[in-house]
């Protein structure tokens, strides 16, 4: 069961979480404001209400996770999300990351390969407020060619390699943030697409995501 009441206690815990993220190096005010305003406890089972604002990942349905707030903030900051950015997200999961992007004002296209997680989000009342998010059930390795190109691409599962189909769906000047690696630990990478279609790569910190898997799971 989930609780949908946002109390002063929750708001206070959220402010503390935002302050903690600042001390960890998050400086993008768009990102910090979004995290400070989104009731993360709505995304979790009520059993996690006491700990929803700790800087930790938590389990959701189907053996998947809601990413750690630091990770959500870190990927969002690397993408320098701005209002009206057209963003492709791979791995909707709990939809928390998608809501952070939408709260900043981005137009979000998010794909989930697990049917049950996709269906759960259809019942999630908070999401009705975010008309800027479009939900898709599909395989993130394919991206969304019909809606391409995108200003930003965010991959929120551990990618074994950089999917070329996603690179093809980036605008010139666009950016992709993706954790790459086949083991327990992945390296956060940022790709920038240049005007001639080539890309440059930058390497950042290590993270640990659930794996990006091929195909849909229905
Ligand atoms: N962004 C999410 C993080 C969820 S964890 C959040 O904020 O909660 C990663 C998610 O990626 C899982 O739900 C998993 O099912 C999904 N996933 C893994 N491989 C995928 C693929 N190829 N296409 C789409 N989603 C995928």
PDB file of C-alpha atoms and ligand atoms in Angstrom:
ATOM      1  CA  UNK A   1       0.000   0.000   0.000  1.00  0.00           C
ATOM      2  CA  UNK A   2       1.125   3.544  -0.663  1.00  0.00           C
ATOM      3  CA  UNK A   3       0.446   6.679   1.371  1.00  0.00           C
ATOM      4  CA  UNK A   4      -0.437   9.912  -0.403  1.00  0.00           C
ATOM      5  CA  UNK A   5      -0.158  12.481   2.334  1.00  0.00           C
ATOM      6  CA  UNK A   6       2.635  15.041   2.238  1.00  0.00           C
ATOM      7  CA  UNK A   7       3.166  16.273   5.809  1.00  0.00           C
ATOM      8  CA  UNK A   8       5.453  18.954   7.277  1.00  0.00           C
ATOM      9  CA  UNK A   9       7.634  16.113   8.513  1.00  0.00           C
ATOM     10  CA  UNK A  10       8.056  14.809   4.956  1.00  0.00           C
ATOM     11  CA  UNK A  11       8.807  18.328   3.711  1.00  0.00           C
ATOM     12  CA  UNK A  12      11.414  18.802   6.427  1.00  0.00           C
ATOM     13  CA  UNK A  13      13.090  15.495   5.572  1.00  0.00           C
ATOM     14  CA  UNK A  14      13.113  16.505   1.914  1.00  0.00           C
ATOM     15  CA  UNK A  15      14.846  19.782   2.719  1.00  0.00           C
ATOM     16  CA  UNK A  16      17.489  17.830   4.674  1.00  0.00           C
ATOM     17  CA  UNK A  17      17.972  15.460   1.738  1.00  0.00           C
ATOM     18  CA  UNK A  18      18.449  18.436  -0.603  1.00  0.00           C
ATOM     19  CA  UNK A  19      21.032  19.929   1.761  1.00  0.00           C
ATOM     20  CA  UNK A  20      22.847  16.576   1.872  1.00  0.00           C
ATOM     21  CA  UNK A  21      22.922  16.430  -1.940  1.00  0.00           C
ATOM     22  CA  UNK A  22      24.541  19.889  -1.952  1.00  0.00           C
ATOM     23  CA  UNK A  23      27.305  18.640   0.339  1.00  0.00           C
ATOM     24  CA  UNK A  24      27.818  15.716  -2.062  1.00  0.00           C
ATOM     25  CA  UNK A  25      28.448  18.113  -4.969  1.00  0.00           C
ATOM     26  CA  UNK A  26      25.030  18.696  -6.535  1.00  0.00           C
ATOM     27  CA  UNK A  27      24.883  22.387  -7.479  1.00  0.00           C
ATOM     28  CA  UNK A  28      22.217  22.521 -10.218  1.00  0.00           C
ATOM     29  CA  UNK A  29      19.393  24.550  -8.653  1.00  0.00           C
ATOM     30  CA  UNK A  30      16.812  23.144 -11.098  1.00  0.00           C
ATOM     31  CA  UNK A  31      17.619  19.638  -9.874  1.00  0.00           C
ATOM     32  CA  UNK A  32      17.716  20.580  -6.182  1.00  0.00           C
ATOM     33  CA  UNK A  33      14.384  22.440  -6.431  1.00  0.00           C
ATOM     34  CA  UNK A  34      12.764  19.459  -8.137  1.00  0.00           C
ATOM     35  CA  UNK A  35      13.967  17.003  -5.476  1.00  0.00           C
ATOM     36  CA  UNK A  36      12.860  19.425  -2.773  1.00  0.00           C
ATOM     37  CA  UNK A  37       9.345  19.559  -4.178  1.00  0.00           C
ATOM     38  CA  UNK A  38       8.621  15.936  -5.191  1.00  0.00           C
ATOM     39  CA  UNK A  39       7.120  13.640  -2.517  1.00  0.00           C
ATOM     40  CA  UNK A  40       9.481  10.672  -2.984  1.00  0.00           C
ATOM     41  CA  UNK A  41       7.599   8.694  -0.321  1.00  0.00           C
ATOM     42  CA  UNK A  42       4.618   8.507  -2.743  1.00  0.00           C
ATOM     43  CA  UNK A  43       6.791   6.289  -4.970  1.00  0.00           C
ATOM     44  CA  UNK A  44       7.431   3.717  -2.248  1.00  0.00           C
ATOM     45  CA  UNK A  45       5.397   1.258  -0.263  1.00  0.00           C
ATOM     46  CA  UNK A  46       4.220   2.787   3.046  1.00  0.00           C
ATOM     47  CA  UNK A  47       6.601   0.371   4.832  1.00  0.00           C
ATOM     48  CA  UNK A  48       9.401   2.685   3.640  1.00  0.00           C
ATOM     49  CA  UNK A  49       7.757   5.909   4.799  1.00  0.00           C
ATOM     50  CA  UNK A  50      10.256   6.483   7.627  1.00  0.00           C
ATOM     51  CA  UNK A  51      13.285   6.080   5.365  1.00  0.00           C
ATOM     52  CA  UNK A  52      12.004   7.465   2.040  1.00  0.00           C
ATOM     53  CA  UNK A  53      14.255  10.538   2.316  1.00  0.00           C
ATOM     54  CA  UNK A  54      17.454   8.693   3.137  1.00  0.00           C
ATOM     55  CA  UNK A  55      19.934   8.890   0.291  1.00  0.00           C
ATOM     56  CA  UNK A  56      19.476   5.229  -0.671  1.00  0.00           C
ATOM     57  CA  UNK A  57      17.981   3.106  -3.416  1.00  0.00           C
ATOM     58  CA  UNK A  58      14.923   1.034  -2.446  1.00  0.00           C
ATOM     59  CA  UNK A  59      13.242  -2.035  -3.912  1.00  0.00           C
ATOM     60  CA  UNK A  60      10.081  -1.579  -5.977  1.00  0.00           C
ATOM     61  CA  UNK A  61       8.060  -4.329  -7.737  1.00  0.00           C
ATOM     62  CA  UNK A  62       9.628  -7.000 -10.002  1.00  0.00           C
ATOM     63  CA  UNK A  63      13.071  -6.982  -8.364  1.00  0.00           C
ATOM     64  CA  UNK A  64      13.746  -3.452  -9.604  1.00  0.00           C
ATOM     65  CA  UNK A  65      14.807  -0.357  -7.701  1.00  0.00           C
ATOM     66  CA  UNK A  66      14.030   3.319  -7.326  1.00  0.00           C
ATOM     67  CA  UNK A  67      17.437   4.925  -7.836  1.00  0.00           C
ATOM     68  CA  UNK A  68      19.259   6.659  -4.993  1.00  0.00           C
ATOM     69  CA  UNK A  69      18.471  10.418  -4.900  1.00  0.00           C
ATOM     70  CA  UNK A  70      22.180  11.206  -5.373  1.00  0.00           C
ATOM     71  CA  UNK A  71      22.218   9.114  -8.555  1.00  0.00           C
ATOM     72  CA  UNK A  72      19.050  10.777  -9.882  1.00  0.00           C
ATOM     73  CA  UNK A  73      20.503  14.215  -9.102  1.00  0.00           C
ATOM     74  CA  UNK A  74      23.911  13.321 -10.562  1.00  0.00           C
ATOM     75  CA  UNK A  75      22.547  12.097 -13.905  1.00  0.00           C
ATOM     76  CA  UNK A  76      20.131  15.050 -14.133  1.00  0.00           C
ATOM     77  CA  UNK A  77      22.950  17.515 -13.379  1.00  0.00           C
ATOM     78  CA  UNK A  78      25.262  15.956 -16.012  1.00  0.00           C
ATOM     79  CA  UNK A  79      22.499  16.513 -18.564  1.00  0.00           C
ATOM     80  CA  UNK A  80      21.944  20.158 -17.468  1.00  0.00           C
ATOM     81  CA  UNK A  81      18.186  19.685 -17.943  1.00  0.00           C
ATOM     82  CA  UNK A  82      16.318  22.853 -18.938  1.00  0.00           C
ATOM     83  CA  UNK A  83      12.620  23.648 -19.426  1.00  0.00           C
ATOM     84  CA  UNK A  84      11.373  22.355 -22.810  1.00  0.00           C
ATOM     85  CA  UNK A  85      14.252  19.894 -23.287  1.00  0.00           C
ATOM     86  CA  UNK A  86      12.984  16.812 -25.111  1.00  0.00           C
ATOM     87  CA  UNK A  87      14.328  13.894 -23.083  1.00  0.00           C
ATOM     88  CA  UNK A  88      14.357  10.137 -23.718  1.00  0.00           C
ATOM     89  CA  UNK A  89      14.612   8.023 -20.560  1.00  0.00           C
ATOM     90  CA  UNK A  90      15.408   4.297 -20.628  1.00  0.00           C
ATOM     91  CA  UNK A  91      14.103   2.446 -17.554  1.00  0.00           C
ATOM     92  CA  UNK A  92      10.990   4.138 -16.124  1.00  0.00           C
ATOM     93  CA  UNK A  93      10.899   1.941 -13.004  1.00  0.00           C
ATOM     94  CA  UNK A  94       9.152   3.891 -10.241  1.00  0.00           C
ATOM     95  CA  UNK A  95       8.937   6.997 -12.507  1.00  0.00           C
ATOM     96  CA  UNK A  96      10.749   9.114  -9.877  1.00  0.00           C
ATOM     97  CA  UNK A  97      13.533  10.145 -12.283  1.00  0.00           C
ATOM     98  CA  UNK A  98      10.954  10.949 -14.986  1.00  0.00           C
ATOM     99  CA  UNK A  99       9.075  13.180 -12.524  1.00  0.00           C
ATOM    100  CA  UNK A 100      12.303  15.001 -11.564  1.00  0.00           C
ATOM    101  CA  UNK A 101      12.890  15.775 -15.260  1.00  0.00           C
ATOM    102  CA  UNK A 102       9.263  16.844 -15.782  1.00  0.00           C
ATOM    103  CA  UNK A 103       9.303  19.021 -12.654  1.00  0.00           C
ATOM    104  CA  UNK A 104      12.225  20.946 -14.222  1.00  0.00           C
ATOM    105  CA  UNK A 105       9.973  21.466 -17.252  1.00  0.00           C
ATOM    106  CA  UNK A 106      11.358  18.870 -19.651  1.00  0.00           C
ATOM    107  CA  UNK A 107       9.180  16.928 -22.058  1.00  0.00           C
ATOM    108  CA  UNK A 108       9.878  13.292 -21.122  1.00  0.00           C
ATOM    109  CA  UNK A 109       9.537  10.105 -23.194  1.00  0.00           C
ATOM    110  CA  UNK A 110      10.212   7.160 -20.899  1.00  0.00           C
ATOM    111  CA  UNK A 111      10.441   3.444 -21.763  1.00  0.00           C
ATOM    112  CA  UNK A 112      10.037   0.445 -19.438  1.00  0.00           C
ATOM    113  CA  UNK A 113      10.508  -3.200 -20.518  1.00  0.00           C
ATOM    114  CA  UNK A 114       8.580  -4.762 -17.607  1.00  0.00           C
ATOM    115  CA  UNK A 115       4.870  -4.784 -18.291  1.00  0.00           C
ATOM    116  CA  UNK A 116       3.924  -4.857 -14.637  1.00  0.00           C
ATOM    117  CA  UNK A 117       5.943  -1.748 -13.791  1.00  0.00           C
ATOM    118  CA  UNK A 118       4.517   0.000 -16.853  1.00  0.00           C
ATOM    119  CA  UNK A 119       0.972  -0.949 -15.744  1.00  0.00           C
ATOM    120  CA  UNK A 120       1.601   0.096 -12.130  1.00  0.00           C
ATOM    121  CA  UNK A 121       2.410   3.611 -13.301  1.00  0.00           C
ATOM    122  CA  UNK A 122      -0.957   3.851 -15.081  1.00  0.00           C
ATOM    123  CA  UNK A 123      -2.615   3.589 -11.643  1.00  0.00           C
ATOM    124  CA  UNK A 124      -0.284   6.076  -9.931  1.00  0.00           C
ATOM    125  CA  UNK A 125      -2.339   9.224  -9.298  1.00  0.00           C
ATOM    126  CA  UNK A 126       0.596  11.652  -8.830  1.00  0.00           C
ATOM    127  CA  UNK A 127       1.618  11.060 -12.458  1.00  0.00           C
ATOM    128  CA  UNK A 128      -1.655  12.512 -13.750  1.00  0.00           C
ATOM    129  CA  UNK A 129      -0.265  15.922 -12.767  1.00  0.00           C
ATOM    130  CA  UNK A 130       2.677  15.499 -15.127  1.00  0.00           C
ATOM    131  CA  UNK A 131       1.230  15.808 -18.613  1.00  0.00           C
ATOM    132  CA  UNK A 132       4.751  16.326 -19.949  1.00  0.00           C
ATOM    133  CA  UNK A 133       5.627  12.642 -19.414  1.00  0.00           C
ATOM    134  CA  UNK A 134       4.765  10.040 -22.060  1.00  0.00           C
ATOM    135  CA  UNK A 135       5.055   6.389 -20.945  1.00  0.00           C
ATOM    136  CA  UNK A 136       6.020   3.554 -23.303  1.00  0.00           C
ATOM    137  CA  UNK A 137       6.192  -0.207 -22.825  1.00  0.00           C
ATOM    138  CA  UNK A 138       9.119  -1.388 -24.939  1.00  0.00           C
ATOM    139  CA  UNK A 139      12.784  -2.208 -25.269  1.00  0.00           C
ATOM    140  CA  UNK A 140      15.036   0.719 -24.480  1.00  0.00           C
ATOM    141  CA  UNK A 141      17.754  -0.630 -26.784  1.00  0.00           C
ATOM    142  CA  UNK A 142      15.455   0.400 -29.640  1.00  0.00           C
ATOM    143  CA  UNK A 143      14.731   3.888 -28.289  1.00  0.00           C
ATOM    144  CA  UNK A 144      11.748   5.692 -29.837  1.00  0.00           C
ATOM    145  CA  UNK A 145      12.614   6.381 -33.485  1.00  0.00           C
ATOM    146  CA  UNK A 146       9.129   7.842 -34.134  1.00  0.00           C
ATOM    147  CA  UNK A 147       9.712  10.612 -31.579  1.00  0.00           C
ATOM    148  CA  UNK A 148      13.426  11.217 -32.248  1.00  0.00           C
ATOM    149  CA  UNK A 149      15.558  13.278 -32.233  1.00  0.00           C
ATOM    150  CA  UNK A 150      16.032  14.114 -28.543  1.00  0.00           C
ATOM    151  CA  UNK A 151      17.993  16.887 -26.821  1.00  0.00           C
ATOM    152  CA  UNK A 152      18.963  14.565 -23.976  1.00  0.00           C
ATOM    153  CA  UNK A 153      19.025  10.803 -23.394  1.00  0.00           C
ATOM    154  CA  UNK A 154      19.216   9.319 -19.879  1.00  0.00           C
ATOM    155  CA  UNK A 155      19.787   5.597 -19.373  1.00  0.00           C
ATOM    156  CA  UNK A 156      18.903   4.469 -15.825  1.00  0.00           C
ATOM    157  CA  UNK A 157      19.926   0.796 -16.097  1.00  0.00           C
ATOM    158  CA  UNK A 158      23.445  -0.641 -16.468  1.00  0.00           C
ATOM    159  CA  UNK A 159      24.214  -0.779 -20.187  1.00  0.00           C
ATOM    160  CA  UNK A 160      26.625  -3.496 -21.408  1.00  0.00           C
ATOM    161  CA  UNK A 161      27.642  -1.116 -24.240  1.00  0.00           C
ATOM    162  CA  UNK A 162      26.509   2.195 -25.732  1.00  0.00           C
ATOM    163  CA  UNK A 163      23.452   1.371 -27.891  1.00  0.00           C
ATOM    164  CA  UNK A 164      24.086   2.873 -31.346  1.00  0.00           C
ATOM    165  CA  UNK A 165      20.349   3.219 -31.996  1.00  0.00           C
ATOM    166  CA  UNK A 166      20.154   5.637 -29.061  1.00  0.00           C
ATOM    167  CA  UNK A 167      23.131   7.637 -30.353  1.00  0.00           C
ATOM    168  CA  UNK A 168      21.327   7.890 -33.711  1.00  0.00           C
ATOM    169  CA  UNK A 169      18.297   9.405 -31.920  1.00  0.00           C
ATOM    170  CA  UNK A 170      20.274  12.292 -30.367  1.00  0.00           C
ATOM    171  CA  UNK A 171      20.098  15.794 -31.850  1.00  0.00           C
ATOM    172  CA  UNK A 172      23.351  17.440 -32.941  1.00  0.00           C
ATOM    173  CA  UNK A 173      24.538  19.181 -29.763  1.00  0.00           C
ATOM    174  CA  UNK A 174      22.547  16.641 -27.729  1.00  0.00           C
ATOM    175  CA  UNK A 175      23.824  14.731 -24.707  1.00  0.00           C
ATOM    176  CA  UNK A 176      23.437  11.199 -23.377  1.00  0.00           C
ATOM    177  CA  UNK A 177      24.230  10.080 -19.818  1.00  0.00           C
ATOM    178  CA  UNK A 178      24.649   6.331 -19.438  1.00  0.00           C
ATOM    179  CA  UNK A 179      26.185   3.960 -16.871  1.00  0.00           C
ATOM    180  CA  UNK A 180      28.309   1.496 -18.868  1.00  0.00           C
ATOM    181  CA  UNK A 181      29.681  -1.842 -17.668  1.00  0.00           C
ATOM    182  CA  UNK A 182      28.795  -5.521 -17.534  1.00  0.00           C
ATOM    183  CA  UNK A 183      29.721  -6.294 -13.908  1.00  0.00           C
ATOM    184  CA  UNK A 184      28.410  -5.018 -10.563  1.00  0.00           C
ATOM    185  CA  UNK A 185      29.969  -1.595 -11.116  1.00  0.00           C
ATOM    186  CA  UNK A 186      29.459   0.752 -14.031  1.00  0.00           C
ATOM    187  CA  UNK A 187      31.189   3.903 -15.150  1.00  0.00           C
ATOM    188  CA  UNK A 188      28.974   6.946 -15.726  1.00  0.00           C
ATOM    189  CA  UNK A 189      29.614   8.292 -19.206  1.00  0.00           C
ATOM    190  CA  UNK A 190      28.444  11.426 -20.983  1.00  0.00           C
ATOM    191  CA  UNK A 191      28.321  11.521 -24.753  1.00  0.00           C
ATOM    192  CA  UNK A 192      27.959  14.740 -26.707  1.00  0.00           C
ATOM    193  CA  UNK A 193      26.937  14.598 -30.340  1.00  0.00           C
ATOM    194  CA  UNK A 194      28.711  17.072 -32.585  1.00  0.00           C
ATOM    195  CA  UNK A 195      27.316  18.819 -35.670  1.00  0.00           C
ATOM    196  CA  UNK A 196      29.017  16.280 -37.977  1.00  0.00           C
ATOM    197  CA  UNK A 197      27.274  13.377 -36.167  1.00  0.00           C
ATOM    198  CA  UNK A 198      30.411  12.171 -34.343  1.00  0.00           C
ATOM    199  CA  UNK A 199      30.443  11.957 -30.531  1.00  0.00           C
ATOM    200  CA  UNK A 200      32.823  12.882 -27.723  1.00  0.00           C
ATOM    201  CA  UNK A 201      32.883  10.919 -24.454  1.00  0.00           C
ATOM    202  CA  UNK A 202      33.585  11.979 -20.874  1.00  0.00           C
ATOM    203  CA  UNK A 203      33.977   9.619 -17.907  1.00  0.00           C
ATOM    204  CA  UNK A 204      32.599  10.273 -14.407  1.00  0.00           C
ATOM    205  CA  UNK A 205      32.064   8.364 -11.139  1.00  0.00           C
ATOM    206  CA  UNK A 206      31.267   4.675 -10.662  1.00  0.00           C
ATOM    207  CA  UNK A 207      27.709   3.559  -9.868  1.00  0.00           C
ATOM    208  CA  UNK A 208      25.799   0.309  -9.466  1.00  0.00           C
ATOM    209  CA  UNK A 209      22.540  -0.045 -11.432  1.00  0.00           C
ATOM    210  CA  UNK A 210      20.269  -3.002 -12.192  1.00  0.00           C
ATOM    211  CA  UNK A 211      21.086  -4.388 -15.648  1.00  0.00           C
ATOM    212  CA  UNK A 212      19.682  -3.099 -18.930  1.00  0.00           C
ATOM    213  CA  UNK A 213      18.168  -6.207 -20.531  1.00  0.00           C
ATOM    214  CA  UNK A 214      17.222  -6.873 -24.147  1.00  0.00           C
ATOM    215  CA  UNK A 215      13.610  -7.283 -25.220  1.00  0.00           C
ATOM    216  CA  UNK A 216      10.351  -6.763 -23.375  1.00  0.00           C
ATOM    217  CA  UNK A 217       9.149  -8.758 -20.416  1.00  0.00           C
ATOM    218  CA  UNK A 218       5.414  -9.154 -20.390  1.00  0.00           C
TER     219      UNK A 218
HETATM  220  N1  LIG B   1      14.542   5.540 -13.488  1.00  0.00           N
HETATM  221  C1  LIG B   1      14.099   4.579 -12.505  1.00  0.00           C
HETATM  222  C2  LIG B   1      15.189   3.570 -12.175  1.00  0.00           C
HETATM  223  C3  LIG B   1      14.644   2.203 -12.285  1.00  0.00           C
HETATM  224  S1  LIG B   1      15.786   0.869 -12.253  1.00  0.00           S
HETATM  225  C4  LIG B   1      13.555   5.275 -11.265  1.00  0.00           C
HETATM  226  O1  LIG B   1      13.640   6.490 -11.157  1.00  0.00           O
HETATM  227  O2  LIG B   1      12.995   4.596 -10.401  1.00  0.00           O
HETATM  228  C5  LIG B   1      15.968   0.493 -13.966  1.00  0.00           C
HETATM  229  C6  LIG B   1      14.740   0.124 -14.748  1.00  0.00           C
HETATM  230  O3  LIG B   1      15.168  -0.133 -16.091  1.00  0.00           O
HETATM  231  C7  LIG B   1      14.009  -1.130 -14.290  1.00  0.00           C
HETATM  232  O4  LIG B   1      12.657  -0.836 -14.060  1.00  0.00           O
HETATM  233  C8  LIG B   1      14.173  -2.105 -15.465  1.00  0.00           C
HETATM  234  O5  LIG B   1      13.059  -2.965 -15.664  1.00  0.00           O
HETATM  235  C9  LIG B   1      14.339  -1.135 -16.634  1.00  0.00           C
HETATM  236  N2  LIG B   1      15.009  -1.679 -17.815  1.00  0.00           N
HETATM  237  C10 LIG B   1      16.055  -2.550 -17.889  1.00  0.00           C
HETATM  238  N3  LIG B   1      16.381  -2.807 -19.170  1.00  0.00           N
HETATM  239  C11 LIG B   1      15.525  -2.061 -19.948  1.00  0.00           C
HETATM  240  C12 LIG B   1      15.335  -1.914 -21.356  1.00  0.00           C
HETATM  241  N4  LIG B   1      16.087  -2.562 -22.254  1.00  0.00           N
HETATM  242  N5  LIG B   1      14.361  -1.078 -21.775  1.00  0.00           N
HETATM  243  C13 LIG B   1      13.558  -0.414 -20.898  1.00  0.00           C
HETATM  244  N6  LIG B   1      13.681  -0.528 -19.553  1.00  0.00           N
HETATM  245  C14 LIG B   1      14.649  -1.345 -19.082  1.00  0.00           C
END
